[in-house]
Amino acid sequence: MGEATPSIHEFDFELICDYFANMERQGPGSPEATIKALSFVDHLTSASRIADVGCGTGGQTMVMAQQTPGQVVGVDLFPRFIERFNVNARQLNLQDRVTGIVGSMERLPFEEEGLDLIWSEGAIYNIGFERGLNEWRTFLKSGGYIAVSEATWFTAERPEEIDRFWREAYAEIDTIPNKVERLQKAGYIPIAAFVLPESCWTEHFYVPQVSAEKRFLEKHAGQQAAEALVANQRHEAQLYHRYKQFYGYAFYIGKKI
Ligand code: SAH
């Protein structure tokens, strides 16, 4: 390896958007995992208010919304993802109760104690797990739920190469017991934690990227930054295949005390 690959965060926003905008998901996950996480959330009604933070183009939002009553607002920083989100909602005839808005997870546009559920798949790392749990809690009603998926170590120890990769990419990656403890310390009852199956990374994330990469490289032919971004994604996929017994994503569901 030797040469450090840049983290995805170092690429131009436009380029990242272009890479991901046509994909159903922008992070690991699956409809089955979304539905499973939702099964731990009780008491949702048509009056419930739900936010999906870092919703991307809304693949998981639409699955969630189709399985539950209530008003759902998706929030994402990138206007292009939100445009796509709202097209998706209309296509599924969900536009009356599912809306995407441009906004930041660092300044969520909700009332204090206004939400029954905060959802966030593969996105809380942008603000950090602990900070997100603490700050977003303000917007939840007491008894409201949070459900987030997050990068997780499966073992107490792991090979140096993958340890270093994650320390640089996202130092808050941690083991399940430590993440659950964080959840508890932030003022939630830990309701459930489960590991996302491998297919959430392969079939639902890395496999669709292969054809997306081809289109992306054709469109940005000769552009070094675009080639570097693809190389970066491929490197991540290779690391995943090599070290998947040591890390992955887990879903954490908590209930505000
Ligand atoms: N939840 C989606 C997308 C995950 S990728 C899925 O599971 O497919 C992470 C998402 O977080 C991206 O869409 C990115 O645009 C968004 N994001 C990054 N920083 C953000 C911020 N500060 N506020 C809101 N969204 C942000």
mmCIF file with all atom_site columns, N, CA, C and O in Angstrom, residues 124 127-136 150 170 172 179 182-183 185-186 188:
data_model
loop_
_atom_site.group_PDB
_atom_site.id
_atom_site.type_symbol
_atom_site.label_atom_id
_atom_site.label_alt_id
_atom_site.label_comp_id
_atom_site.label_asym_id
_atom_site.label_entity_id
_atom_site.label_seq_id
_atom_site.pdbx_PDB_ins_code
_atom_site.Cartn_x
_atom_site.Cartn_y
_atom_site.Cartn_z
_atom_site.occupancy
_atom_site.B_iso_or_equiv
_atom_site.pdbx_formal_charge
_atom_site.auth_seq_id
_atom_site.auth_comp_id
_atom_site.auth_asym_id
_atom_site.auth_atom_id
_atom_site.pdbx_PDB_model_num
ATOM 1  N N  . ILE A 1 124 ? -24.130 9.659  10.468 1.00 0.00 ? 124 ILE A N  1
ATOM 2  C CA . ILE A 1 124 ? -23.845 10.365 11.725 1.00 0.00 ? 124 ILE A CA 1
ATOM 3  C C  . ILE A 1 124 ? -22.333 10.598 11.889 1.00 0.00 ? 124 ILE A C  1
ATOM 4  O O  . ILE A 1 124 ? -21.913 11.522 12.576 1.00 0.00 ? 124 ILE A O  1
ATOM 5  N N  . ILE A 1 127 ? -20.829 14.156 11.725 1.00 0.00 ? 127 ILE A N  1
ATOM 6  C CA . ILE A 1 127 ? -20.802 15.046 12.892 1.00 0.00 ? 127 ILE A CA 1
ATOM 7  C C  . ILE A 1 127 ? -20.089 14.332 14.059 1.00 0.00 ? 127 ILE A C  1
ATOM 8  O O  . ILE A 1 127 ? -19.602 14.961 14.992 1.00 0.00 ? 127 ILE A O  1
ATOM 9  N N  . GLY A 1 128 ? -20.007 13.013 13.956 1.00 0.00 ? 128 GLY A N  1
ATOM 10 C CA . GLY A 1 128 ? -19.435 12.182 15.026 1.00 0.00 ? 128 GLY A CA 1
ATOM 11 C C  . GLY A 1 128 ? -20.568 11.556 15.833 1.00 0.00 ? 128 GLY A C  1
ATOM 12 O O  . GLY A 1 128 ? -21.564 12.222 16.136 1.00 0.00 ? 128 GLY A O  1
ATOM 13 N N  . PHE A 1 129 ? -20.399 10.296 16.161 1.00 0.00 ? 129 PHE A N  1
ATOM 14 C CA . PHE A 1 129 ? -21.454 9.527  16.840 1.00 0.00 ? 129 PHE A CA 1
ATOM 15 C C  . PHE A 1 129 ? -21.870 10.198 18.146 1.00 0.00 ? 129 PHE A C  1
ATOM 16 O O  . PHE A 1 129 ? -23.057 10.456 18.388 1.00 0.00 ? 129 PHE A O  1
ATOM 17 N N  . GLU A 1 130 ? -20.888 10.521 18.975 1.00 0.00 ? 130 GLU A N  1
ATOM 18 C CA . GLU A 1 130 ? -21.214 11.063 20.292 1.00 0.00 ? 130 GLU A CA 1
ATOM 19 C C  . GLU A 1 130 ? -21.884 12.433 20.188 1.00 0.00 ? 130 GLU A C  1
ATOM 20 O O  . GLU A 1 130 ? -22.913 12.689 20.813 1.00 0.00 ? 130 GLU A O  1
ATOM 21 N N  . ARG A 1 131 ? -21.304 13.287 19.350 1.00 0.00 ? 131 ARG A N  1
ATOM 22 C CA . ARG A 1 131 ? -21.871 14.625 19.198 1.00 0.00 ? 131 ARG A CA 1
ATOM 23 C C  . ARG A 1 131 ? -23.286 14.551 18.609 1.00 0.00 ? 131 ARG A C  1
ATOM 24 O O  . ARG A 1 131 ? -24.204 15.242 19.058 1.00 0.00 ? 131 ARG A O  1
ATOM 25 N N  . GLY A 1 132 ? -23.467 13.702 17.608 1.00 0.00 ? 132 GLY A N  1
ATOM 26 C CA . GLY A 1 132 ? -24.786 13.545 16.994 1.00 0.00 ? 132 GLY A CA 1
ATOM 27 C C  . GLY A 1 132 ? -25.812 13.064 18.008 1.00 0.00 ? 132 GLY A C  1
ATOM 28 O O  . GLY A 1 132 ? -26.910 13.621 18.111 1.00 0.00 ? 132 GLY A O  1
ATOM 29 N N  . LEU A 1 133 ? -25.447 12.038 18.782 1.00 0.00 ? 133 LEU A N  1
ATOM 30 C CA . LEU A 1 133 ? -26.387 11.514 19.794 1.00 0.00 ? 133 LEU A CA 1
ATOM 31 C C  . LEU A 1 133 ? -26.783 12.611 20.772 1.00 0.00 ? 133 LEU A C  1
ATOM 32 O O  . LEU A 1 133 ? -27.957 12.759 21.130 1.00 0.00 ? 133 LEU A O  1
ATOM 33 N N  . ASN A 1 134 ? -25.805 13.381 21.203 1.00 0.00 ? 134 ASN A N  1
ATOM 34 C CA . ASN A 1 134 ? -26.078 14.431 22.191 1.00 0.00 ? 134 ASN A CA 1
ATOM 35 C C  . ASN A 1 134 ? -26.905 15.570 21.611 1.00 0.00 ? 134 ASN A C  1
ATOM 36 O O  . ASN A 1 134 ? -27.911 15.981 22.196 1.00 0.00 ? 134 ASN A O  1
ATOM 37 N N  . GLU A 1 135 ? -26.480 16.070 20.463 1.00 0.00 ? 135 GLU A N  1
ATOM 38 C CA . GLU A 1 135 ? -27.156 17.257 19.917 1.00 0.00 ? 135 GLU A CA 1
ATOM 39 C C  . GLU A 1 135 ? -28.547 16.924 19.378 1.00 0.00 ? 135 GLU A C  1
ATOM 40 O O  . GLU A 1 135 ? -29.489 17.684 19.551 1.00 0.00 ? 135 GLU A O  1
ATOM 41 N N  . TRP A 1 136 ? -28.671 15.801 18.720 1.00 0.00 ? 136 TRP A N  1
ATOM 42 C CA . TRP A 1 136 ? -29.970 15.465 18.114 1.00 0.00 ? 136 TRP A CA 1
ATOM 43 C C  . TRP A 1 136 ? -31.008 15.123 19.173 1.00 0.00 ? 136 TRP A C  1
ATOM 44 O O  . TRP A 1 136 ? -32.210 15.265 18.941 1.00 0.00 ? 136 TRP A O  1
ATOM 45 N N  . GLU A 1 150 ? -23.751 2.782  11.850 1.00 0.00 ? 150 GLU A N  1
ATOM 46 C CA . GLU A 1 150 ? -22.456 3.391  12.139 1.00 0.00 ? 150 GLU A CA 1
ATOM 47 C C  . GLU A 1 150 ? -21.333 2.374  11.995 1.00 0.00 ? 150 GLU A C  1
ATOM 48 O O  . GLU A 1 150 ? -21.504 1.193  12.309 1.00 0.00 ? 150 GLU A O  1
ATOM 49 N N  . TYR A 1 170 ? -12.036 7.740  10.356 1.00 0.00 ? 170 TYR A N  1
ATOM 50 C CA . TYR A 1 170 ? -13.093 8.009  11.348 1.00 0.00 ? 170 TYR A CA 1
ATOM 51 C C  . TYR A 1 170 ? -12.690 7.397  12.675 1.00 0.00 ? 170 TYR A C  1
ATOM 52 O O  . TYR A 1 170 ? -12.964 6.228  12.957 1.00 0.00 ? 170 TYR A O  1
ATOM 53 N N  . GLU A 1 172 ? -13.761 7.632  15.552 1.00 0.00 ? 172 GLU A N  1
ATOM 54 C CA . GLU A 1 172 ? -14.792 7.221  16.515 1.00 0.00 ? 172 GLU A CA 1
ATOM 55 C C  . GLU A 1 172 ? -15.330 5.810  16.271 1.00 0.00 ? 172 GLU A C  1
ATOM 56 O O  . GLU A 1 172 ? -16.175 5.341  17.039 1.00 0.00 ? 172 GLU A O  1
ATOM 57 N N  . LYS A 1 179 ? -20.009 1.381  21.794 1.00 0.00 ? 179 LYS A N  1
ATOM 58 C CA . LYS A 1 179 ? -21.008 2.233  21.145 1.00 0.00 ? 179 LYS A CA 1
ATOM 59 C C  . LYS A 1 179 ? -22.305 2.236  21.975 1.00 0.00 ? 179 LYS A C  1
ATOM 60 O O  . LYS A 1 179 ? -22.940 3.275  22.149 1.00 0.00 ? 179 LYS A O  1
ATOM 61 N N  . ARG A 1 182 ? -21.972 4.459  24.851 1.00 0.00 ? 182 ARG A N  1
ATOM 62 C CA . ARG A 1 182 ? -22.129 5.861  24.422 1.00 0.00 ? 182 ARG A CA 1
ATOM 63 C C  . ARG A 1 182 ? -23.603 6.247  24.335 1.00 0.00 ? 182 ARG A C  1
ATOM 64 O O  . ARG A 1 182 ? -24.008 7.337  24.713 1.00 0.00 ? 182 ARG A O  1
ATOM 65 N N  . LEU A 1 183 ? -24.366 5.316  23.773 1.00 0.00 ? 183 LEU A N  1
ATOM 66 C CA . LEU A 1 183 ? -25.804 5.539  23.600 1.00 0.00 ? 183 LEU A CA 1
ATOM 67 C C  . LEU A 1 183 ? -26.439 5.765  24.978 1.00 0.00 ? 183 LEU A C  1
ATOM 68 O O  . LEU A 1 183 ? -27.201 6.707  25.192 1.00 0.00 ? 183 LEU A O  1
ATOM 69 N N  . LYS A 1 185 ? -24.901 6.645  27.784 1.00 0.00 ? 185 LYS A N  1
ATOM 70 C CA . LYS A 1 185 ? -24.380 7.863  28.412 1.00 0.00 ? 185 LYS A CA 1
ATOM 71 C C  . LYS A 1 185 ? -25.006 9.121  27.836 1.00 0.00 ? 185 LYS A C  1
ATOM 72 O O  . LYS A 1 185 ? -25.084 10.158 28.503 1.00 0.00 ? 185 LYS A O  1
ATOM 73 N N  . ALA A 1 186 ? -25.416 9.061  26.567 1.00 0.00 ? 186 ALA A N  1
ATOM 74 C CA . ALA A 1 186 ? -26.018 10.235 25.929 1.00 0.00 ? 186 ALA A CA 1
ATOM 75 C C  . ALA A 1 186 ? -27.484 10.411 26.325 1.00 0.00 ? 186 ALA A C  1
ATOM 76 O O  . ALA A 1 186 ? -28.134 11.363 25.888 1.00 0.00 ? 186 ALA A O  1
ATOM 77 N N  . TYR A 1 188 ? -30.021 7.740  26.364 1.00 0.00 ? 188 TYR A N  1
ATOM 78 C CA . TYR A 1 188 ? -30.983 6.861  25.693 1.00 0.00 ? 188 TYR A CA 1
ATOM 79 C C  . TYR A 1 188 ? -30.969 5.480  26.361 1.00 0.00 ? 188 TYR A C  1
ATOM 80 O O  . TYR A 1 188 ? -29.926 5.030  26.842 1.00 0.00 ? 188 TYR A O  1
#
